[in-house]
Amino acid sequence: MQSPYARWVLPWLLGCSCSAPAVMAQRAKVAPRATGRVLELGVGLGLNLRFYDPDRVSEIVGVDPAPALRDLAQAAPRDPRLTLRVVDAEAEALPFEDASFDTVVCTFTLCSVRDPSAAVAEAARVLKHDGRLLFCEHGLAPDAEVARWQRRIEPVWKRLAGGCHLTRPVTAAISAGGMRIETADKGYLPHMPRIGAWIEQGSARRA
Ligand SMILES: C[S@@+](CC[C@H](N)C(=O)[O-])C[C@H]1O[C@@H](n2cnc3c(N)ncnc32)[C@H](O)[C@@H]1O
């Protein structure tokens, strides 16, 4: 039985924070780059689904351990030509065969998983040899003052926001998970509090 927080409050909070215009603009840059069989880690409310190109994507599989979010992802807007399967799983232990996906998409998820480098290592395992990880994540800011506030607020934030961390390094976790960063654009999203606005977005390949 899910708690009222997990059933109602968390989806509402995610809806507010993850669908801000600046965040949706990032999704519109990332998801259209996906090709072939796509795996989305921590699919959440399914806010990327509307941006996949049905002419380039053959199937989308989303994983998420939160039952309420899986239901919402399944119902999220997307092109009717796109096949979607939403699976109860954690990114650190994916129930899929080696080399079975062309693209793994990971947006605003590494902040919330138990072990970011284990999640990336699993992404590398299930990616085909020429496959690609597309990522867009918020994380530890390079400015000392912003990072200080991120560290101060994180203990409370984590409890309110479903385990979301503010101070995790992004590209460092991807490299630690055994992937080679191909491109990475970094910067603050506009019109958002800086503690949650440092974004690292790009792609990585199996090392
Ligand atoms: C901030 S939300 C982002 C959701 C979605 N990726 C997006 O871009 O809107 C973080 C998501 O990670 C999921 N999550 C938490 N722990 C996870 C894990 N170990 N493996 C996969 N997903 C996880 C949460 O349930 C939630 O859906």
PDB file of N, CA, C and O and ligand atoms in Angstrom, residues 14 18 27 40-44 47-48 63-66 69 89-92 107-109 111-114, ligand 1:
ATOM      1  N   LEU A  14       6.750  16.590  -8.353  1.00  0.00           N
ATOM      2  CA  LEU A  14       7.519  16.347  -9.579  1.00  0.00           C
ATOM      3  C   LEU A  14       6.899  17.093 -10.753  1.00  0.00           C
ATOM      4  O   LEU A  14       7.602  17.638 -11.602  1.00  0.00           O
ATOM      5  N   CYS A  18       9.497  19.381 -12.425  1.00  0.00           N
ATOM      6  CA  CYS A  18      10.059  18.753 -13.631  1.00  0.00           C
ATOM      7  C   CYS A  18       9.405  19.239 -14.918  1.00  0.00           C
ATOM      8  O   CYS A  18       9.824  18.840 -15.999  1.00  0.00           O
ATOM      9  N   ARG A  27      14.286  18.899 -22.222  1.00  0.00           N
ATOM     10  CA  ARG A  27      13.733  17.624 -22.722  1.00  0.00           C
ATOM     11  C   ARG A  27      13.593  17.652 -24.243  1.00  0.00           C
ATOM     12  O   ARG A  27      13.836  16.660 -24.926  1.00  0.00           O
ATOM     13  N   GLU A  40      14.264   4.286 -20.901  1.00  0.00           N
ATOM     14  CA  GLU A  40      14.305   5.491 -20.075  1.00  0.00           C
ATOM     15  C   GLU A  40      14.426   5.106 -18.602  1.00  0.00           C
ATOM     16  O   GLU A  40      13.586   4.381 -18.061  1.00  0.00           O
ATOM     17  N   LEU A  41      15.460   5.594 -17.956  1.00  0.00           N
ATOM     18  CA  LEU A  41      15.706   5.287 -16.539  1.00  0.00           C
ATOM     19  C   LEU A  41      14.916   6.258 -15.677  1.00  0.00           C
ATOM     20  O   LEU A  41      15.033   7.469 -15.834  1.00  0.00           O
ATOM     21  N   GLY A  42      14.099   5.746 -14.746  1.00  0.00           N
ATOM     22  CA  GLY A  42      13.305   6.619 -13.883  1.00  0.00           C
ATOM     23  C   GLY A  42      12.361   7.463 -14.712  1.00  0.00           C
ATOM     24  O   GLY A  42      12.424   8.685 -14.697  1.00  0.00           O
ATOM     25  N   VAL A  43      11.442   6.796 -15.387  1.00  0.00           N
ATOM     26  CA  VAL A  43      10.598   7.489 -16.388  1.00  0.00           C
ATOM     27  C   VAL A  43       9.680   8.533 -15.740  1.00  0.00           C
ATOM     28  O   VAL A  43       9.235   9.472 -16.397  1.00  0.00           O
ATOM     29  N   GLY A  44       9.429   8.391 -14.427  1.00  0.00           N
ATOM     30  CA  GLY A  44       8.669   9.423 -13.694  1.00  0.00           C
ATOM     31  C   GLY A  44       7.283   9.636 -14.276  1.00  0.00           C
ATOM     32  O   GLY A  44       6.518   8.694 -14.489  1.00  0.00           O
ATOM     33  N   LEU A  47       7.412  12.733 -18.799  1.00  0.00           N
ATOM     34  CA  LEU A  47       7.424  14.074 -19.412  1.00  0.00           C
ATOM     35  C   LEU A  47       8.290  14.158 -20.670  1.00  0.00           C
ATOM     36  O   LEU A  47       8.190  15.120 -21.424  1.00  0.00           O
ATOM     37  N   ASN A  48       9.143  13.143 -20.899  1.00  0.00           N
ATOM     38  CA  ASN A  48       9.929  13.149 -22.147  1.00  0.00           C
ATOM     39  C   ASN A  48       9.162  12.552 -23.312  1.00  0.00           C
ATOM     40  O   ASN A  48       9.546  12.730 -24.471  1.00  0.00           O
ATOM     41  N   VAL A  63      11.613   2.457 -16.981  1.00  0.00           N
ATOM     42  CA  VAL A  63      11.624   1.784 -15.679  1.00  0.00           C
ATOM     43  C   VAL A  63      11.450   2.823 -14.581  1.00  0.00           C
ATOM     44  O   VAL A  63      11.915   3.956 -14.702  1.00  0.00           O
ATOM     45  N   ASP A  64      10.764   2.422 -13.528  1.00  0.00           N
ATOM     46  CA  ASP A  64      10.636   3.289 -12.356  1.00  0.00           C
ATOM     47  C   ASP A  64      10.153   2.433 -11.187  1.00  0.00           C
ATOM     48  O   ASP A  64       9.237   1.622 -11.354  1.00  0.00           O
ATOM     49  N   PRO A  65      10.751   2.627 -10.005  1.00  0.00           N
ATOM     50  CA  PRO A  65      10.286   1.834  -8.855  1.00  0.00           C
ATOM     51  C   PRO A  65       9.018   2.384  -8.208  1.00  0.00           C
ATOM     52  O   PRO A  65       8.461   1.720  -7.329  1.00  0.00           O
ATOM     53  N   ALA A  66       8.534   3.563  -8.609  1.00  0.00           N
ATOM     54  CA  ALA A  66       7.381   4.180  -7.931  1.00  0.00           C
ATOM     55  C   ALA A  66       6.082   3.850  -8.667  1.00  0.00           C
ATOM     56  O   ALA A  66       5.873   4.299  -9.799  1.00  0.00           O
ATOM     57  N   LEU A  69       3.957   6.732 -10.156  1.00  0.00           N
ATOM     58  CA  LEU A  69       4.564   7.390 -11.309  1.00  0.00           C
ATOM     59  C   LEU A  69       4.466   6.508 -12.554  1.00  0.00           C
ATOM     60  O   LEU A  69       4.230   7.007 -13.664  1.00  0.00           O
ATOM     61  N   ALA A  89      11.210  -1.455 -11.972  1.00  0.00           N
ATOM     62  CA  ALA A  89      12.616  -1.852 -11.801  1.00  0.00           C
ATOM     63  C   ALA A  89      13.425  -0.647 -11.358  1.00  0.00           C
ATOM     64  O   ALA A  89      13.006   0.495 -11.551  1.00  0.00           O
ATOM     65  N   GLU A  90      14.588  -0.943 -10.787  1.00  0.00           N
ATOM     66  CA  GLU A  90      15.524   0.112 -10.414  1.00  0.00           C
ATOM     67  C   GLU A  90      16.641   0.161 -11.444  1.00  0.00           C
ATOM     68  O   GLU A  90      17.054  -0.878 -11.980  1.00  0.00           O
ATOM     69  N   ALA A  91      17.164   1.349 -11.647  1.00  0.00           N
ATOM     70  CA  ALA A  91      18.221   1.529 -12.638  1.00  0.00           C
ATOM     71  C   ALA A  91      19.476   0.739 -12.283  1.00  0.00           C
ATOM     72  O   ALA A  91      20.254   0.376 -13.168  1.00  0.00           O
ATOM     73  N   GLU A  92      19.666   0.475 -10.992  1.00  0.00           N
ATOM     74  CA  GLU A  92      20.878  -0.239 -10.571  1.00  0.00           C
ATOM     75  C   GLU A  92      20.801  -1.739 -10.856  1.00  0.00           C
ATOM     76  O   GLU A  92      21.816  -2.441 -10.729  1.00  0.00           O
ATOM     77  N   THR A 107      17.122  11.445 -17.640  1.00  0.00           N
ATOM     78  CA  THR A 107      16.923  12.867 -17.370  1.00  0.00           C
ATOM     79  C   THR A 107      16.446  13.048 -15.936  1.00  0.00           C
ATOM     80  O   THR A 107      15.441  12.452 -15.536  1.00  0.00           O
ATOM     81  N   PHE A 108      17.172  13.822 -15.162  1.00  0.00           N
ATOM     82  CA  PHE A 108      16.800  14.193 -13.792  1.00  0.00           C
ATOM     83  C   PHE A 108      16.528  12.946 -12.934  1.00  0.00           C
ATOM     84  O   PHE A 108      15.628  12.947 -12.100  1.00  0.00           O
ATOM     85  N   THR A 109      17.305  11.900 -13.163  1.00  0.00           N
ATOM     86  CA  THR A 109      17.123  10.636 -12.443  1.00  0.00           C
ATOM     87  C   THR A 109      18.325  10.296 -11.576  1.00  0.00           C
ATOM     88  O   THR A 109      18.157   9.767 -10.473  1.00  0.00           O
ATOM     89  N   CYS A 111      19.993  12.028  -9.753  1.00  0.00           N
ATOM     90  CA  CYS A 111      19.865  12.710  -8.450  1.00  0.00           C
ATOM     91  C   CYS A 111      19.113  11.849  -7.447  1.00  0.00           C
ATOM     92  O   CYS A 111      19.255  12.033  -6.242  1.00  0.00           O
ATOM     93  N   SER A 112      18.293  10.924  -7.926  1.00  0.00           N
ATOM     94  CA  SER A 112      17.362  10.207  -7.040  1.00  0.00           C
ATOM     95  C   SER A 112      17.673   8.730  -6.863  1.00  0.00           C
ATOM     96  O   SER A 112      17.117   8.104  -5.959  1.00  0.00           O
ATOM     97  N   VAL A 113      18.516   8.162  -7.717  1.00  0.00           N
ATOM     98  CA  VAL A 113      18.773   6.718  -7.585  1.00  0.00           C
ATOM     99  C   VAL A 113      19.643   6.470  -6.351  1.00  0.00           C
ATOM    100  O   VAL A 113      20.266   7.389  -5.818  1.00  0.00           O
ATOM    101  N   ARG A 114      19.691   5.196  -5.921  1.00  0.00           N
ATOM    102  CA  ARG A 114      20.512   4.878  -4.741  1.00  0.00           C
ATOM    103  C   ARG A 114      21.985   5.044  -5.053  1.00  0.00           C
ATOM    104  O   ARG A 114      22.758   5.538  -4.250  1.00  0.00           O
TER     105      ARG A 114
HETATM  106  C1  LIG B   1      13.082  13.793 -10.344  1.00  0.00           C
HETATM  107  S1  LIG B   1      12.252  12.391 -10.932  1.00  0.00           S
HETATM  108  C2  LIG B   1      12.602  12.504 -12.675  1.00  0.00           C
HETATM  109  C3  LIG B   1      11.690  11.706 -13.509  1.00  0.00           C
HETATM  110  C4  LIG B   1      11.993  11.685 -15.007  1.00  0.00           C
HETATM  111  N1  LIG B   1      13.246  11.047 -15.288  1.00  0.00           N
HETATM  112  C5  LIG B   1      11.943  13.060 -15.613  1.00  0.00           C
HETATM  113  O1  LIG B   1      12.853  13.438 -16.338  1.00  0.00           O
HETATM  114  O2  LIG B   1      10.969  13.777 -15.345  1.00  0.00           O
HETATM  115  C6  LIG B   1      13.277  11.066 -10.396  1.00  0.00           C
HETATM  116  C7  LIG B   1      12.737   9.719 -10.804  1.00  0.00           C
HETATM  117  O3  LIG B   1      13.662   8.699 -10.449  1.00  0.00           O
HETATM  118  C8  LIG B   1      12.917   7.593  -9.973  1.00  0.00           C
HETATM  119  N2  LIG B   1      13.810   6.733  -9.203  1.00  0.00           N
HETATM  120  C9  LIG B   1      14.131   6.804  -7.886  1.00  0.00           C
HETATM  121  N3  LIG B   1      14.990   5.822  -7.571  1.00  0.00           N
HETATM  122  C10 LIG B   1      15.220   5.122  -8.705  1.00  0.00           C
HETATM  123  C11 LIG B   1      16.017   3.997  -9.039  1.00  0.00           C
HETATM  124  N4  LIG B   1      16.775   3.400  -8.122  1.00  0.00           N
HETATM  125  N5  LIG B   1      16.001   3.541 -10.304  1.00  0.00           N
HETATM  126  C12 LIG B   1      15.242   4.153 -11.253  1.00  0.00           C
HETATM  127  N6  LIG B   1      14.477   5.231 -11.004  1.00  0.00           N
HETATM  128  C13 LIG B   1      14.469   5.705  -9.754  1.00  0.00           C
HETATM  129  C14 LIG B   1      11.794   8.226  -9.184  1.00  0.00           C
HETATM  130  O4  LIG B   1      10.736   7.329  -8.917  1.00  0.00           O
HETATM  131  C15 LIG B   1      11.419   9.360 -10.117  1.00  0.00           C
HETATM  132  O5  LIG B   1      10.522   8.951 -11.099  1.00  0.00           O
END
